Amino acid sequence: MAAAAGIVGAVLFVGASVGMAKLTVLNGLAQAMRVEVDGRGYDLPPLQNLTVELADGGRHHVVARTADGAVVEEFDSDGPTHASHYVYNIASAAPLVEWTAVYGPGGEVPENKLGAPRWIASSADHIFEEPPKQISTKGNGGSRRVLQGFAGLSPSDQLQLARDDADKHALIAAHVRWDAGDSRHIAEWLTLAARQPDAAALIGARLQRAPAEVIALRAEQDASEGKPARAEVCARHNALSERAPQSPDLRYIALRCAPDNDERDRAFAAGHARWPEHGWFALAAGHAANERGQWDQALPLLRQAAKMPQANEWLATEVARTQRAIDGDAARLDASGSGQLQTLLAIEQGTVPRESPHWAFVALKSGDLARALQAANGAGDTRAYLQRLIAASEGAPADAVAQALAQSDQPEEDPASAWALAALAERERDAGAAHRRENAMRADPEDAARIAAFFDAVRRGGSASAEQAERALGKINPRSRGIAYATAVVMLGRDCPQAWRDGAKRLLFAAERPYFG
């Protein structure tokens, strides 16, 4: 762990006296909290921490409440101990990592992932603060132990720091239950919750506190997709709208349950016309236009929707994708407020440092496939994904192609690389081509049938195939359209229509497609 790693929040010292222990309270939730320890109250802003004086030894009674008074948890701490510093991680909402800053000739010490404990005693030299850049020693070097909390990371990055599935589930549950409805990452936390076996319970607990919250009602619908509970969920959401016909929020939610067809798109457009300032209706109307390739119509609507703080993190990428569809490389993109888009653009611009796990994508974008392959070997969870994209790239070496075609199926494959591999298998007339196509269809069931129809039309060839393939795509989200075009580039090479080659490059970022020259 680099000594210059970011620090979560500012540390406030309240009192200090000889013989007293310290307690650092970390609020990893995206909501202001009120904490009482042995009757003394402290206010913590979202994602911040503070350090207070604490009577040493014995047990301590702790109560954490939201700003509106809801009790998050109440417990008595472990004890007695003789520690001089305790850490209280509210609701176990942030992963903690202990690492060692080494000065001088000493070797690097492996970091220690602690998971997300609620209450611990720590002997670290620096708790939620940066260690010094240098220390005075007698020539043999030295070290400082650092305890760091990662409340400010994206949900997916926080889960990477969890020790096991139980830790991951606890993190998801805490944020889904307590994060503010307009917080930056609430949509991603709810998406993660929707994939859990107890999704209905996780999202239902949030809806008990906020029964008309749009972001949670959306998640409840998404979690029920394709399940027997879908009918009951939609019936309840329709009833909510009928009881409050003047509510644009509930009208939008009810319409999301309708079949995805032209009639629903017209209803979304009518909702936007009736409530032009409503961000969710702007989002729905913008998505409908985007799925038809009506980029100029979609862009202002999506920009309006992206002003919602709970939507900007993920919607900024779709705004950028739409701008690229219109302007190509000349598009001027705003990545402020979206870590995901910042990473994608850093890869596009080649500003990712070589030590970053994303540097392999920079090499891929530049067409340096040998270095991309070398970097992919150290890319951890993204190794197989990278190998597939590299193998499907123009100019890929034969051994890279063979290695990718020999891959076993990967869990939760991204459709971009799954379809690239299917196209590669088809081009190489690999014996497993049919299986690769089936596996790609499982990667994204929502748009799989349209991509497959396009794929099959390209594979059949013939003078009418281009028109048939384009018609087969129909209404489809821009990323999926780009994935379909990318399969054509892989299968047809230089015989691919230029419009599809350009479409793949515009609709997919460099980290989402093979290298196409």
Short mmCIF file of N, CA and C in Angstrom, two decimals, residues 281-433:
data_model
loop_
_atom_site.label_atom_id
_atom_site.label_comp_id
_atom_site.label_asym_id
_atom_site.label_seq_id
_atom_site.Cartn_x
_atom_site.Cartn_y
_atom_site.Cartn_z
N PHE A 281 -37.83 11.16 -15.74
CA PHE A 281 -38.50 11.11 -17.03
C PHE A 281 -37.55 11.54 -18.15
N ALA A 282 -36.67 12.51 -17.86
CA ALA A 282 -35.67 12.88 -18.86
C ALA A 282 -34.77 11.68 -19.17
N LEU A 283 -34.41 10.93 -18.14
CA LEU A 283 -33.59 9.73 -18.33
C LEU A 283 -34.31 8.72 -19.21
N ALA A 284 -35.57 8.45 -18.91
CA ALA A 284 -36.32 7.45 -19.67
C ALA A 284 -36.47 7.86 -21.13
N ALA A 285 -36.82 9.13 -21.37
CA ALA A 285 -36.98 9.60 -22.75
C ALA A 285 -35.63 9.60 -23.48
N GLY A 286 -34.57 9.96 -22.76
CA GLY A 286 -33.24 9.95 -23.37
C GLY A 286 -32.77 8.56 -23.72
N HIS A 287 -33.01 7.60 -22.84
CA HIS A 287 -32.64 6.21 -23.13
C HIS A 287 -33.39 5.68 -24.34
N ALA A 288 -34.68 5.99 -24.43
CA ALA A 288 -35.48 5.51 -25.56
C ALA A 288 -34.92 6.05 -26.87
N ALA A 289 -34.54 7.33 -26.89
CA ALA A 289 -33.95 7.91 -28.10
C ALA A 289 -32.59 7.28 -28.39
N ASN A 290 -31.80 7.06 -27.37
CA ASN A 290 -30.48 6.46 -27.55
C ASN A 290 -30.57 5.06 -28.15
N GLU A 291 -31.54 4.30 -27.69
CA GLU A 291 -31.69 2.93 -28.18
C GLU A 291 -32.08 2.87 -29.65
N ARG A 292 -32.59 3.97 -30.17
CA ARG A 292 -32.92 4.05 -31.59
C ARG A 292 -31.84 4.76 -32.40
N GLY A 293 -30.73 5.08 -31.73
CA GLY A 293 -29.66 5.76 -32.42
C GLY A 293 -29.96 7.22 -32.72
N GLN A 294 -30.92 7.80 -32.01
CA GLN A 294 -31.28 9.21 -32.20
C GLN A 294 -30.43 10.05 -31.24
N TRP A 295 -29.14 10.12 -31.56
CA TRP A 295 -28.16 10.67 -30.63
C TRP A 295 -28.43 12.14 -30.29
N ASP A 296 -28.73 12.96 -31.29
CA ASP A 296 -28.94 14.39 -31.04
C ASP A 296 -30.15 14.64 -30.15
N GLN A 297 -31.16 13.82 -30.27
CA GLN A 297 -32.35 13.95 -29.43
C GLN A 297 -32.05 13.46 -28.01
N ALA A 298 -31.24 12.42 -27.90
CA ALA A 298 -30.98 11.82 -26.59
C ALA A 298 -30.06 12.66 -25.73
N LEU A 299 -29.06 13.30 -26.34
CA LEU A 299 -28.00 13.94 -25.56
C LEU A 299 -28.50 14.97 -24.55
N PRO A 300 -29.33 15.95 -24.92
CA PRO A 300 -29.76 16.93 -23.90
C PRO A 300 -30.59 16.31 -22.78
N LEU A 301 -31.34 15.27 -23.11
CA LEU A 301 -32.14 14.60 -22.08
C LEU A 301 -31.25 13.88 -21.08
N LEU A 302 -30.25 13.18 -21.58
CA LEU A 302 -29.34 12.47 -20.68
C LEU A 302 -28.51 13.44 -19.86
N ARG A 303 -28.11 14.56 -20.45
CA ARG A 303 -27.39 15.57 -19.68
C ARG A 303 -28.24 16.11 -18.54
N GLN A 304 -29.52 16.31 -18.82
CA GLN A 304 -30.43 16.77 -17.76
C GLN A 304 -30.51 15.73 -16.64
N ALA A 305 -30.67 14.47 -17.01
CA ALA A 305 -30.79 13.42 -16.01
C ALA A 305 -29.51 13.27 -15.19
N ALA A 306 -28.36 13.47 -15.83
CA ALA A 306 -27.07 13.30 -15.14
C ALA A 306 -26.84 14.35 -14.07
N LYS A 307 -27.67 15.39 -14.03
CA LYS A 307 -27.56 16.39 -12.97
C LYS A 307 -28.05 15.85 -11.63
N MET A 308 -28.80 14.74 -11.66
CA MET A 308 -29.21 14.12 -10.40
C MET A 308 -27.98 13.49 -9.74
N PRO A 309 -27.64 13.87 -8.51
CA PRO A 309 -26.40 13.37 -7.90
C PRO A 309 -26.35 11.85 -7.78
N GLN A 310 -27.49 11.21 -7.62
CA GLN A 310 -27.51 9.76 -7.49
C GLN A 310 -27.38 9.05 -8.83
N ALA A 311 -27.39 9.81 -9.93
CA ALA A 311 -27.32 9.20 -11.26
C ALA A 311 -26.03 9.53 -11.99
N ASN A 312 -25.33 10.60 -11.60
CA ASN A 312 -24.21 11.07 -12.40
C ASN A 312 -23.08 10.07 -12.52
N GLU A 313 -22.78 9.32 -11.45
CA GLU A 313 -21.65 8.39 -11.46
C GLU A 313 -21.74 7.41 -12.62
N TRP A 314 -22.92 6.85 -12.85
CA TRP A 314 -23.06 5.85 -13.91
C TRP A 314 -23.60 6.44 -15.21
N LEU A 315 -24.36 7.53 -15.12
CA LEU A 315 -24.96 8.09 -16.33
C LEU A 315 -23.97 8.94 -17.11
N ALA A 316 -22.94 9.47 -16.46
CA ALA A 316 -21.95 10.28 -17.16
C ALA A 316 -21.29 9.50 -18.29
N THR A 317 -21.11 8.20 -18.09
CA THR A 317 -20.50 7.37 -19.14
C THR A 317 -21.42 7.27 -20.35
N GLU A 318 -22.73 7.18 -20.12
CA GLU A 318 -23.67 7.10 -21.24
C GLU A 318 -23.77 8.43 -21.97
N VAL A 319 -23.68 9.53 -21.22
CA VAL A 319 -23.64 10.85 -21.86
C VAL A 319 -22.42 10.93 -22.77
N ALA A 320 -21.28 10.51 -22.25
CA ALA A 320 -20.04 10.53 -23.04
C ALA A 320 -20.15 9.63 -24.26
N ARG A 321 -20.76 8.48 -24.11
CA ARG A 321 -20.91 7.54 -25.24
C ARG A 321 -21.77 8.19 -26.33
N THR A 322 -22.81 8.89 -25.91
CA THR A 322 -23.69 9.55 -26.88
C THR A 322 -22.95 10.69 -27.58
N GLN A 323 -22.18 11.46 -26.82
CA GLN A 323 -21.38 12.53 -27.44
C GLN A 323 -20.40 11.97 -28.45
N ARG A 324 -19.77 10.84 -28.13
CA ARG A 324 -18.82 10.22 -29.05
C ARG A 324 -19.54 9.72 -30.31
N ALA A 325 -20.77 9.24 -30.16
CA ALA A 325 -21.53 8.80 -31.33
C ALA A 325 -21.77 9.96 -32.28
N ILE A 326 -21.92 11.17 -31.73
CA ILE A 326 -22.17 12.35 -32.56
C ILE A 326 -20.87 12.93 -33.12
N ASP A 327 -19.89 13.11 -32.25
CA ASP A 327 -18.69 13.88 -32.60
C ASP A 327 -17.42 13.05 -32.76
N GLY A 328 -17.44 11.78 -32.44
CA GLY A 328 -16.25 10.96 -32.56
C GLY A 328 -15.12 11.47 -31.67
N ASP A 329 -13.91 11.48 -32.20
CA ASP A 329 -12.75 11.90 -31.42
C ASP A 329 -12.81 13.37 -31.04
N ALA A 330 -13.65 14.17 -31.70
CA ALA A 330 -13.75 15.59 -31.39
C ALA A 330 -14.65 15.87 -30.18
N ALA A 331 -15.29 14.82 -29.65
CA ALA A 331 -16.20 15.03 -28.52
C ALA A 331 -15.46 15.57 -27.30
N ARG A 332 -16.00 16.58 -26.68
CA ARG A 332 -15.44 17.16 -25.46
C ARG A 332 -16.23 16.61 -24.28
N LEU A 333 -15.58 15.79 -23.47
CA LEU A 333 -16.28 15.02 -22.45
C LEU A 333 -15.98 15.55 -21.06
N ASP A 334 -17.01 15.55 -20.22
CA ASP A 334 -16.89 16.01 -18.83
C ASP A 334 -16.95 14.80 -17.92
N ALA A 335 -15.83 14.48 -17.28
CA ALA A 335 -15.78 13.30 -16.41
C ALA A 335 -15.90 13.67 -14.94
N SER A 336 -16.13 14.94 -14.62
CA SER A 336 -16.21 15.34 -13.21
C SER A 336 -17.38 14.63 -12.54
N GLY A 337 -17.13 14.08 -11.39
CA GLY A 337 -18.18 13.41 -10.64
C GLY A 337 -18.36 11.95 -10.96
N SER A 338 -17.60 11.42 -11.91
CA SER A 338 -17.74 10.00 -12.26
C SER A 338 -16.37 9.34 -12.31
N GLY A 339 -16.06 8.55 -11.30
CA GLY A 339 -14.80 7.82 -11.28
C GLY A 339 -14.69 6.84 -12.43
N GLN A 340 -15.80 6.22 -12.79
CA GLN A 340 -15.79 5.25 -13.89
C GLN A 340 -15.36 5.91 -15.19
N LEU A 341 -15.96 7.07 -15.50
CA LEU A 341 -15.63 7.76 -16.75
C LEU A 341 -14.20 8.30 -16.70
N GLN A 342 -13.76 8.77 -15.54
CA GLN A 342 -12.39 9.26 -15.42
C GLN A 342 -11.39 8.17 -15.77
N THR A 343 -11.65 6.95 -15.30
CA THR A 343 -10.76 5.84 -15.61
C THR A 343 -10.77 5.51 -17.10
N LEU A 344 -11.96 5.47 -17.70
CA LEU A 344 -12.07 5.17 -19.13
C LEU A 344 -11.34 6.22 -19.97
N LEU A 345 -11.47 7.49 -19.59
CA LEU A 345 -10.82 8.55 -20.36
C LEU A 345 -9.32 8.56 -20.13
N ALA A 346 -8.88 8.21 -18.92
CA ALA A 346 -7.43 8.13 -18.67
C ALA A 346 -6.80 7.07 -19.57
N ILE A 347 -7.51 5.96 -19.78
CA ILE A 347 -7.02 4.93 -20.70
C ILE A 347 -7.00 5.46 -22.12
N GLU A 348 -8.07 6.14 -22.53
CA GLU A 348 -8.14 6.69 -23.88
C GLU A 348 -6.97 7.66 -24.13
N GLN A 349 -6.66 8.46 -23.12
CA GLN A 349 -5.64 9.50 -23.27
C GLN A 349 -4.24 9.01 -22.96
N GLY A 350 -4.11 7.77 -22.48
CA GLY A 350 -2.81 7.21 -22.18
C GLY A 350 -2.14 7.80 -20.97
N THR A 351 -2.93 8.33 -20.03
CA THR A 351 -2.36 8.96 -18.83
C THR A 351 -2.31 8.03 -17.63
N VAL A 352 -2.63 6.77 -17.83
CA VAL A 352 -2.58 5.79 -16.74
C VAL A 352 -1.11 5.43 -16.47
N PRO A 353 -0.67 5.49 -15.22
CA PRO A 353 0.73 5.12 -14.92
C PRO A 353 0.98 3.64 -15.18
N ARG A 354 2.22 3.30 -15.50
CA ARG A 354 2.57 1.92 -15.86
C ARG A 354 2.32 0.94 -14.71
N GLU A 355 2.39 1.42 -13.47
CA GLU A 355 2.17 0.51 -12.34
C GLU A 355 0.69 0.25 -12.08
N SER A 356 -0.19 0.94 -12.80
CA SER A 356 -1.63 0.76 -12.60
C SER A 356 -2.09 -0.56 -13.21
N PRO A 357 -3.07 -1.21 -12.57
CA PRO A 357 -3.63 -2.43 -13.18
C PRO A 357 -4.34 -2.16 -14.50
N HIS A 358 -4.61 -0.87 -14.79
CA HIS A 358 -5.28 -0.52 -16.04
C HIS A 358 -4.31 -0.25 -17.18
N TRP A 359 -3.01 -0.32 -16.92
CA TRP A 359 -2.06 0.06 -17.97
C TRP A 359 -2.12 -0.88 -19.17
N ALA A 360 -2.48 -2.11 -18.97
CA ALA A 360 -2.59 -3.06 -20.09
C ALA A 360 -3.57 -2.54 -21.14
N PHE A 361 -4.62 -1.85 -20.70
CA PHE A 361 -5.58 -1.29 -21.65
C PHE A 361 -4.96 -0.17 -22.48
N VAL A 362 -4.05 0.60 -21.88
CA VAL A 362 -3.36 1.65 -22.61
C VAL A 362 -2.52 1.03 -23.73
N ALA A 363 -1.80 -0.05 -23.39
CA ALA A 363 -1.01 -0.74 -24.41
C ALA A 363 -1.90 -1.32 -25.50
N LEU A 364 -3.06 -1.85 -25.12
CA LEU A 364 -4.00 -2.40 -26.09
C LEU A 364 -4.50 -1.30 -27.02
N LYS A 365 -4.86 -0.15 -26.48
CA LYS A 365 -5.37 0.94 -27.30
C LYS A 365 -4.34 1.41 -28.32
N SER A 366 -3.07 1.39 -27.91
CA SER A 366 -2.02 1.86 -28.81
C SER A 366 -1.62 0.81 -29.84
N GLY A 367 -2.15 -0.40 -29.72
CA GLY A 367 -1.82 -1.47 -30.65
C GLY A 367 -0.56 -2.22 -30.29
N ASP A 368 0.00 -1.94 -29.11
CA ASP A 368 1.20 -2.66 -28.68
C ASP A 368 0.75 -3.95 -27.99
N LEU A 369 0.37 -4.92 -28.79
CA LEU A 369 -0.27 -6.12 -28.26
C LEU A 369 0.70 -6.98 -27.45
N ALA A 370 1.99 -6.96 -27.78
CA ALA A 370 2.96 -7.74 -27.02
C ALA A 370 3.03 -7.23 -25.58
N ARG A 371 3.12 -5.90 -25.44
CA ARG A 371 3.17 -5.34 -24.08
C ARG A 371 1.83 -5.48 -23.37
N ALA A 372 0.75 -5.41 -24.13
CA ALA A 372 -0.57 -5.60 -23.52
C ALA A 372 -0.69 -7.01 -22.95
N LEU A 373 -0.21 -8.01 -23.69
CA LEU A 373 -0.24 -9.39 -23.21
C LEU A 373 0.62 -9.55 -21.96
N GLN A 374 1.80 -8.93 -21.98
CA GLN A 374 2.69 -9.02 -20.83
C GLN A 374 2.04 -8.39 -19.60
N ALA A 375 1.43 -7.23 -19.79
CA ALA A 375 0.78 -6.55 -18.67
C ALA A 375 -0.46 -7.31 -18.21
N ALA A 376 -1.14 -7.97 -19.13
CA ALA A 376 -2.35 -8.72 -18.77
C ALA A 376 -2.05 -9.85 -17.80
N ASN A 377 -0.84 -10.41 -17.89
CA ASN A 377 -0.49 -11.51 -16.99
C ASN A 377 -0.50 -11.10 -15.53
N GLY A 378 -0.33 -9.80 -15.26
CA GLY A 378 -0.37 -9.33 -13.89
C GLY A 378 -1.61 -8.53 -13.57
N ALA A 379 -2.66 -8.69 -14.39
CA ALA A 379 -3.86 -7.87 -14.24
C ALA A 379 -4.91 -8.48 -13.34
N GLY A 380 -4.59 -9.58 -12.66
CA GLY A 380 -5.52 -10.14 -11.68
C GLY A 380 -6.84 -10.57 -12.29
N ASP A 381 -7.94 -10.04 -11.74
CA ASP A 381 -9.27 -10.47 -12.15
C ASP A 381 -9.60 -10.13 -13.60
N THR A 382 -8.90 -9.15 -14.17
CA THR A 382 -9.21 -8.75 -15.55
C THR A 382 -8.32 -9.46 -16.58
N ARG A 383 -7.50 -10.40 -16.13
CA ARG A 383 -6.58 -11.06 -17.04
C ARG A 383 -7.30 -11.75 -18.19
N ALA A 384 -8.29 -12.58 -17.89
CA ALA A 384 -8.98 -13.32 -18.94
C ALA A 384 -9.71 -12.37 -19.88
N TYR A 385 -10.31 -11.33 -19.33
CA TYR A 385 -11.01 -10.32 -20.13
C TYR A 385 -10.04 -9.69 -21.13
N LEU A 386 -8.88 -9.28 -20.65
CA LEU A 386 -7.87 -8.66 -21.50
C LEU A 386 -7.38 -9.63 -22.57
N GLN A 387 -7.13 -10.87 -22.20
CA GLN A 387 -6.63 -11.84 -23.16
C GLN A 387 -7.61 -12.03 -24.32
N ARG A 388 -8.90 -11.99 -24.02
CA ARG A 388 -9.89 -12.15 -25.09
C ARG A 388 -9.87 -10.95 -26.04
N LEU A 389 -9.82 -9.74 -25.47
CA LEU A 389 -9.80 -8.54 -26.32
C LEU A 389 -8.53 -8.48 -27.16
N ILE A 390 -7.40 -8.83 -26.55
CA ILE A 390 -6.13 -8.81 -27.29
C ILE A 390 -6.17 -9.82 -28.43
N ALA A 391 -6.66 -11.02 -28.17
CA ALA A 391 -6.69 -12.07 -29.19
C ALA A 391 -7.59 -11.69 -30.36
N ALA A 392 -8.67 -10.92 -30.07
CA ALA A 392 -9.60 -10.53 -31.13
C ALA A 392 -9.13 -9.28 -31.87
N SER A 393 -8.00 -8.70 -31.47
CA SER A 393 -7.50 -7.47 -32.07
C SER A 393 -6.86 -7.73 -33.43
N GLU A 394 -6.84 -6.70 -34.26
CA GLU A 394 -6.16 -6.81 -35.54
C GLU A 394 -4.65 -6.94 -35.30
N GLY A 395 -4.04 -7.93 -35.92
CA GLY A 395 -2.62 -8.15 -35.76
C GLY A 395 -2.24 -8.99 -34.57
N ALA A 396 -3.21 -9.62 -33.91
CA ALA A 396 -2.90 -10.45 -32.74
C ALA A 396 -2.05 -11.64 -33.14
N PRO A 397 -1.01 -11.96 -32.35
CA PRO A 397 -0.17 -13.12 -32.67
C PRO A 397 -0.96 -14.43 -32.54
N ALA A 398 -0.54 -15.43 -33.28
CA ALA A 398 -1.25 -16.71 -33.32
C ALA A 398 -1.33 -17.37 -31.95
N ASP A 399 -0.27 -17.24 -31.14
CA ASP A 399 -0.31 -17.89 -29.82
C ASP A 399 -1.31 -17.22 -28.90
N ALA A 400 -1.51 -15.90 -29.06
CA ALA A 400 -2.52 -15.20 -28.25
C ALA A 400 -3.92 -15.66 -28.63
N VAL A 401 -4.14 -15.86 -29.94
CA VAL A 401 -5.43 -16.35 -30.41
C VAL A 401 -5.70 -17.75 -29.86
N ALA A 402 -4.70 -18.62 -29.93
CA ALA A 402 -4.87 -19.99 -29.43
C ALA A 402 -5.13 -20.00 -27.94
N GLN A 403 -4.43 -19.15 -27.22
CA GLN A 403 -4.60 -19.10 -25.76
C GLN A 403 -6.02 -18.66 -25.40
N ALA A 404 -6.54 -17.66 -26.10
CA ALA A 404 -7.89 -17.19 -25.80
C ALA A 404 -8.93 -18.25 -26.13
N LEU A 405 -8.76 -18.92 -27.27
CA LEU A 405 -9.74 -19.94 -27.66
C LEU A 405 -9.69 -21.15 -26.75
N ALA A 406 -8.60 -21.31 -26.03
CA ALA A 406 -8.49 -22.43 -25.08
C ALA A 406 -9.03 -22.09 -23.70
N GLN A 407 -9.42 -20.83 -23.50
CA GLN A 407 -9.93 -20.43 -22.18
C GLN A 407 -11.18 -21.22 -21.81
N SER A 408 -11.28 -21.50 -20.53
CA SER A 408 -12.53 -22.04 -20.01
C SER A 408 -13.50 -20.89 -19.82
N ASP A 409 -14.79 -21.20 -19.68
CA ASP A 409 -15.78 -20.15 -19.44
C ASP A 409 -15.45 -19.41 -18.15
N GLN A 410 -15.67 -18.09 -18.18
CA GLN A 410 -15.39 -17.27 -17.02
C GLN A 410 -16.71 -16.90 -16.33
N PRO A 411 -16.73 -16.88 -14.99
CA PRO A 411 -17.96 -16.48 -14.30
C PRO A 411 -18.25 -15.01 -14.53
N GLU A 412 -19.52 -14.69 -14.73
CA GLU A 412 -19.96 -13.31 -14.90
C GLU A 412 -19.16 -12.59 -15.99
N GLU A 413 -19.05 -13.22 -17.14
CA GLU A 413 -18.30 -12.61 -18.24
C GLU A 413 -18.96 -11.30 -18.67
N ASP A 414 -18.12 -10.31 -19.03
CA ASP A 414 -18.63 -9.08 -19.60
C ASP A 414 -19.01 -9.36 -21.05
N PRO A 415 -20.17 -8.87 -21.51
CA PRO A 415 -20.58 -9.19 -22.89
C PRO A 415 -19.61 -8.67 -23.94
N ALA A 416 -18.87 -7.57 -23.64
CA ALA A 416 -17.93 -7.04 -24.64
C ALA A 416 -16.87 -8.08 -24.99
N SER A 417 -16.27 -8.71 -23.99
CA SER A 417 -15.23 -9.69 -24.29
C SER A 417 -15.82 -11.04 -24.68
N ALA A 418 -17.00 -11.38 -24.15
CA ALA A 418 -17.63 -12.65 -24.50
C ALA A 418 -17.99 -12.68 -25.98
N TRP A 419 -18.55 -11.58 -26.50
CA TRP A 419 -18.91 -11.54 -27.92
C TRP A 419 -17.67 -11.42 -28.80
N ALA A 420 -16.63 -10.72 -28.30
CA ALA A 420 -15.38 -10.66 -29.07
C ALA A 420 -14.80 -12.05 -29.25
N LEU A 421 -14.86 -12.87 -28.18
CA LEU A 421 -14.35 -14.23 -28.26
C LEU A 421 -15.21 -15.09 -29.18
N ALA A 422 -16.53 -14.88 -29.14
CA ALA A 422 -17.42 -15.62 -30.03
C ALA A 422 -17.12 -15.29 -31.49
N ALA A 423 -16.87 -14.01 -31.78
CA ALA A 423 -16.55 -13.61 -33.15
C ALA A 423 -15.21 -14.17 -33.58
N LEU A 424 -14.25 -14.18 -32.66
CA LEU A 424 -12.94 -14.74 -32.97
C LEU A 424 -13.05 -16.23 -33.28
N ALA A 425 -13.82 -16.95 -32.46
CA ALA A 425 -14.00 -18.39 -32.68
C ALA A 425 -14.67 -18.65 -34.03
N GLU A 426 -15.63 -17.81 -34.39
CA GLU A 426 -16.30 -17.96 -35.69
C GLU A 426 -15.32 -17.70 -36.84
N ARG A 427 -14.53 -16.64 -36.71
CA ARG A 427 -13.57 -16.32 -37.77
C ARG A 427 -12.53 -17.41 -37.96
N GLU A 428 -12.08 -17.99 -36.84
CA GLU A 428 -11.05 -19.03 -36.89
C GLU A 428 -11.62 -20.42 -37.13
N ARG A 429 -12.95 -20.50 -37.29
CA ARG A 429 -13.64 -21.78 -37.51
C ARG A 429 -13.28 -22.77 -36.40
N ASP A 430 -13.26 -22.26 -35.20
CA ASP A 430 -12.91 -23.08 -34.04
C ASP A 430 -14.05 -24.05 -33.73
N ALA A 431 -13.69 -25.23 -33.26
CA ALA A 431 -14.70 -26.25 -32.96
C ALA A 431 -15.68 -25.81 -31.88
N GLY A 432 -15.25 -24.88 -31.02
CA GLY A 432 -16.11 -24.43 -29.93
C GLY A 432 -16.88 -23.17 -30.26
N ALA A 433 -16.98 -22.78 -31.54
CA ALA A 433 -17.62 -21.53 -31.92
C ALA A 433 -19.08 -21.45 -31.46
#
